[in-house]
Amino acid sequence: MKKWIVCFILASFLFSCSDSKDKMEGSENAEKSTADLPYTATYSSQFTSDVSDADLKMVLTTYKDWAAGNMDGLEATMADSVYYEGSNGSSVHLAKADLRKMWTSYRDSLSSVEIEMQAWDKMFAKDKGEGHIVTWYKEIDTYKDGRVDSAVYHDINRVKNGKITYYSSMKRVLK
């Protein structure tokens, strides 16, 4: 009787091990297979959240710097050159000093900036080796002439070696 119990336990153990192996192989195959999707991503579709918390903090601090008018802090986070896509549809590749000059000119027209950060996500493109921090936020700008503008934004910040190399902003004006 003891032999049967030992055999039963041993057999159960072996079956449970092979079942786990089959499940692991199945999940690997599922990762390799592609669904029948109507589009193929031209940049990447292989994202993880493997972006450092230090890079996340650095990017979120840029929004605090913008609201406070701290252009030195903002400039310190930028790579030597940055590809910038503005919410107005413009796109330029600028040296960090030229980007600062452009942003300073606009920021100087404002008496205050309030930012309500609604969400963010860390995204690492495995096939490109590039980290991104995407943000969603509401910004209320008060101009020196008293006008108030508010909008919601969705930004993409590409980070490489602890610096922002690409910044893209999309804007929806609030009424």
mmCIF file of C-alpha atoms in Angstrom:
data_model
loop_
_atom_site.group_PDB
_atom_site.id
_atom_site.type_symbol
_atom_site.label_atom_id
_atom_site.label_comp_id
_atom_site.label_asym_id
_atom_site.label_seq_id
_atom_site.Cartn_x
_atom_site.Cartn_y
_atom_site.Cartn_z
ATOM 1 C CA MET A 1 0.000 0.000 0.000
ATOM 2 C CA LYS A 2 2.845 2.395 0.866
ATOM 3 C CA LYS A 3 4.424 1.698 -2.539
ATOM 4 C CA TRP A 4 1.199 2.736 -4.303
ATOM 5 C CA ILE A 5 0.992 5.983 -2.326
ATOM 6 C CA VAL A 6 4.633 6.796 -3.084
ATOM 7 C CA CYS A 7 4.081 5.956 -6.785
ATOM 8 C CA PHE A 8 0.922 8.095 -6.869
ATOM 9 C CA ILE A 9 2.709 11.085 -5.286
ATOM 10 C CA LEU A 10 5.684 10.666 -7.610
ATOM 11 C CA ALA A 11 3.431 10.421 -10.678
ATOM 12 C CA SER A 12 1.443 13.486 -9.578
ATOM 13 C CA PHE A 13 4.658 15.416 -9.159
ATOM 14 C CA LEU A 14 5.923 14.413 -12.622
ATOM 15 C CA PHE A 15 2.632 15.311 -14.301
ATOM 16 C CA SER A 16 2.516 18.678 -12.557
ATOM 17 C CA CYS A 17 6.068 19.458 -13.716
ATOM 18 C CA SER A 18 5.362 18.602 -17.330
ATOM 19 C CA ASP A 19 2.115 20.594 -17.214
ATOM 20 C CA SER A 20 4.018 23.691 -16.011
ATOM 21 C CA LYS A 21 6.577 23.176 -18.767
ATOM 22 C CA ASP A 22 3.799 22.976 -21.372
ATOM 23 C CA LYS A 23 2.226 26.163 -20.004
ATOM 24 C CA MET A 24 5.584 27.965 -20.117
ATOM 25 C CA GLU A 25 6.222 26.819 -23.694
ATOM 26 C CA GLY A 26 2.692 27.887 -24.623
ATOM 27 C CA SER A 27 3.226 31.398 -23.249
ATOM 28 C CA GLU A 28 6.539 31.688 -25.137
ATOM 29 C CA ASN A 29 4.814 30.663 -28.353
ATOM 30 C CA ALA A 30 1.996 33.114 -27.671
ATOM 31 C CA GLU A 31 4.568 35.894 -27.295
ATOM 32 C CA LYS A 32 6.192 34.957 -30.609
ATOM 33 C CA SER A 33 2.937 34.658 -32.535
ATOM 34 C CA THR A 34 1.277 37.720 -33.964
ATOM 35 C CA ALA A 35 -2.423 38.323 -34.044
ATOM 36 C CA ASP A 36 -4.099 39.105 -37.320
ATOM 37 C CA LEU A 37 -4.035 42.885 -36.829
ATOM 38 C CA PRO A 38 -5.103 45.413 -39.461
ATOM 39 C CA TYR A 39 -1.881 47.463 -39.060
ATOM 40 C CA THR A 40 1.808 46.920 -38.503
ATOM 41 C CA ALA A 41 3.578 49.406 -36.240
ATOM 42 C CA THR A 42 6.154 51.422 -38.172
ATOM 43 C CA TYR A 43 8.120 52.456 -35.074
ATOM 44 C CA SER A 44 7.669 49.615 -32.573
ATOM 45 C CA SER A 45 5.084 47.379 -30.967
ATOM 46 C CA GLN A 46 7.485 45.780 -28.498
ATOM 47 C CA PHE A 47 7.154 47.946 -25.395
ATOM 48 C CA THR A 48 7.872 47.128 -21.765
ATOM 49 C CA SER A 49 7.973 49.425 -18.736
ATOM 50 C CA ASP A 50 11.752 49.008 -18.282
ATOM 51 C CA VAL A 51 12.494 52.727 -17.917
ATOM 52 C CA SER A 52 14.263 53.839 -14.753
ATOM 53 C CA ASP A 53 12.462 55.722 -12.016
ATOM 54 C CA ALA A 54 15.296 58.285 -12.221
ATOM 55 C CA ASP A 55 14.350 59.021 -15.856
ATOM 56 C CA LEU A 56 10.671 59.249 -14.868
ATOM 57 C CA LYS A 57 11.512 61.704 -12.081
ATOM 58 C CA MET A 58 13.709 63.756 -14.403
ATOM 59 C CA VAL A 59 10.937 64.071 -17.005
ATOM 60 C CA LEU A 60 8.242 64.915 -14.449
ATOM 61 C CA THR A 61 10.564 67.536 -12.949
ATOM 62 C CA THR A 62 10.706 69.274 -16.347
ATOM 63 C CA TYR A 63 6.992 70.022 -15.997
ATOM 64 C CA LYS A 64 7.596 71.546 -12.540
ATOM 65 C CA ASP A 65 10.461 73.574 -14.032
ATOM 66 C CA TRP A 66 8.204 74.815 -16.857
ATOM 67 C CA ALA A 67 5.474 75.850 -14.421
ATOM 68 C CA ALA A 68 8.013 77.646 -12.202
ATOM 69 C CA GLY A 69 9.755 79.305 -15.156
ATOM 70 C CA ASN A 70 13.017 77.508 -14.281
ATOM 71 C CA MET A 71 14.654 77.476 -17.709
ATOM 72 C CA ASP A 72 18.044 76.470 -16.287
ATOM 73 C CA GLY A 73 16.506 73.307 -14.833
ATOM 74 C CA LEU A 74 14.630 72.591 -18.053
ATOM 75 C CA GLU A 75 17.711 73.083 -20.217
ATOM 76 C CA ALA A 76 19.796 70.798 -17.977
ATOM 77 C CA THR A 77 17.529 67.843 -18.833
ATOM 78 C CA MET A 78 17.880 68.195 -22.593
ATOM 79 C CA ALA A 79 20.415 66.395 -24.769
ATOM 80 C CA ASP A 80 22.803 68.530 -26.861
ATOM 81 C CA SER A 81 20.212 68.461 -29.646
ATOM 82 C CA VAL A 82 16.510 67.636 -29.429
ATOM 83 C CA TYR A 83 13.941 66.760 -32.054
ATOM 84 C CA TYR A 84 10.866 68.798 -31.101
ATOM 85 C CA GLU A 85 7.320 68.395 -32.383
ATOM 86 C CA GLY A 86 5.162 71.224 -31.081
ATOM 87 C CA SER A 87 1.463 71.102 -30.354
ATOM 88 C CA ASN A 88 0.969 73.652 -33.154
ATOM 89 C CA GLY A 89 2.154 71.148 -35.779
ATOM 90 C CA SER A 90 5.725 72.437 -36.082
ATOM 91 C CA SER A 91 8.693 70.091 -36.015
ATOM 92 C CA VAL A 92 12.347 71.035 -35.754
ATOM 93 C CA HIS A 93 15.686 69.558 -34.737
ATOM 94 C CA LEU A 94 17.340 72.126 -32.478
ATOM 95 C CA ALA A 95 20.423 72.544 -30.384
ATOM 96 C CA LYS A 96 19.572 72.703 -26.692
ATOM 97 C CA ALA A 97 20.406 76.448 -26.526
ATOM 98 C CA ASP A 98 18.052 77.228 -29.434
ATOM 99 C CA LEU A 99 15.266 75.200 -27.842
ATOM 100 C CA ARG A 100 15.757 77.113 -24.603
ATOM 101 C CA LYS A 101 15.606 80.416 -26.485
ATOM 102 C CA MET A 102 12.321 79.404 -28.160
ATOM 103 C CA TRP A 103 10.715 78.167 -24.935
ATOM 104 C CA THR A 104 11.976 81.163 -22.899
ATOM 105 C CA SER A 105 10.396 83.581 -25.345
ATOM 106 C CA TYR A 106 7.011 81.873 -24.975
ATOM 107 C CA ARG A 107 7.280 81.353 -21.199
ATOM 108 C CA ASP A 108 8.125 85.046 -20.718
ATOM 109 C CA SER A 109 4.680 85.939 -22.130
ATOM 110 C CA LEU A 110 3.045 84.094 -19.225
ATOM 111 C CA SER A 111 2.595 85.333 -15.681
ATOM 112 C CA SER A 112 1.731 81.861 -14.371
ATOM 113 C CA VAL A 113 1.440 78.223 -15.398
ATOM 114 C CA GLU A 114 -0.503 75.583 -13.489
ATOM 115 C CA ILE A 115 -0.070 71.914 -14.371
ATOM 116 C CA GLU A 116 -2.333 69.119 -13.170
ATOM 117 C CA MET A 117 -0.548 65.884 -14.064
ATOM 118 C CA GLN A 118 -3.260 63.335 -14.806
ATOM 119 C CA ALA A 119 -1.235 60.251 -15.787
ATOM 120 C CA TRP A 120 2.097 59.011 -17.087
ATOM 121 C CA ASP A 121 3.546 55.781 -18.354
ATOM 122 C CA LYS A 122 7.052 54.434 -18.773
ATOM 123 C CA MET A 123 7.559 52.719 -22.123
ATOM 124 C CA PHE A 124 10.739 51.035 -23.328
ATOM 125 C CA ALA A 125 10.904 50.030 -27.015
ATOM 126 C CA LYS A 126 12.824 46.743 -26.790
ATOM 127 C CA ASP A 127 13.626 46.591 -30.496
ATOM 128 C CA LYS A 128 14.850 50.219 -30.568
ATOM 129 C CA GLY A 129 16.535 50.296 -27.159
ATOM 130 C CA GLU A 130 14.831 53.613 -26.364
ATOM 131 C CA GLY A 131 12.964 54.733 -23.273
ATOM 132 C CA HIS A 132 9.920 56.979 -23.362
ATOM 133 C CA ILE A 133 7.890 58.733 -20.718
ATOM 134 C CA VAL A 134 4.407 59.610 -21.955
ATOM 135 C CA THR A 135 2.318 62.112 -20.003
ATOM 136 C CA TRP A 136 -1.260 63.335 -19.934
ATOM 137 C CA TYR A 137 -1.957 66.592 -18.144
ATOM 138 C CA LYS A 138 -4.046 69.745 -17.952
ATOM 139 C CA GLU A 139 -2.276 73.102 -18.187
ATOM 140 C CA ILE A 140 -3.727 76.502 -17.329
ATOM 141 C CA ASP A 141 -1.693 79.413 -18.697
ATOM 142 C CA THR A 142 -2.286 82.957 -17.516
ATOM 143 C CA TYR A 143 -0.786 85.560 -19.839
ATOM 144 C CA LYS A 144 0.665 88.845 -18.630
ATOM 145 C CA ASP A 145 -2.237 90.687 -20.294
ATOM 146 C CA GLY A 146 -4.716 88.706 -18.126
ATOM 147 C CA ARG A 147 -5.930 86.170 -20.713
ATOM 148 C CA VAL A 148 -6.315 82.628 -19.438
ATOM 149 C CA ASP A 149 -5.838 79.612 -21.670
ATOM 150 C CA SER A 150 -6.427 76.005 -20.670
ATOM 151 C CA ALA A 151 -5.789 72.793 -22.544
ATOM 152 C CA VAL A 152 -5.111 69.112 -22.038
ATOM 153 C CA TYR A 153 -1.896 67.694 -23.417
ATOM 154 C CA HIS A 154 -0.414 64.345 -24.287
ATOM 155 C CA ASP A 155 3.386 64.411 -24.536
ATOM 156 C CA ILE A 156 6.029 61.893 -25.524
ATOM 157 C CA ASN A 157 9.494 62.354 -24.004
ATOM 158 C CA ARG A 158 12.215 60.068 -25.402
ATOM 159 C CA VAL A 159 15.082 59.626 -22.943
ATOM 160 C CA LYS A 160 18.579 58.412 -23.729
ATOM 161 C CA ASN A 161 21.498 58.423 -21.273
ATOM 162 C CA GLY A 162 19.469 60.440 -18.774
ATOM 163 C CA LYS A 163 18.645 63.263 -21.219
ATOM 164 C CA ILE A 164 15.593 64.089 -23.310
ATOM 165 C CA THR A 165 16.375 63.625 -27.029
ATOM 166 C CA TYR A 166 12.850 63.891 -28.458
ATOM 167 C CA TYR A 167 9.803 65.789 -27.273
ATOM 168 C CA SER A 168 6.394 65.693 -28.925
ATOM 169 C CA SER A 169 3.286 67.462 -27.643
ATOM 170 C CA MET A 170 -0.356 67.109 -28.645
ATOM 171 C CA LYS A 171 -2.907 69.637 -27.406
ATOM 172 C CA ARG A 172 -6.680 69.819 -27.054
ATOM 173 C CA VAL A 173 -7.948 73.271 -26.117
ATOM 174 C CA LEU A 174 -10.551 73.389 -23.355
ATOM 175 C CA LYS A 175 -13.504 75.713 -23.672
#
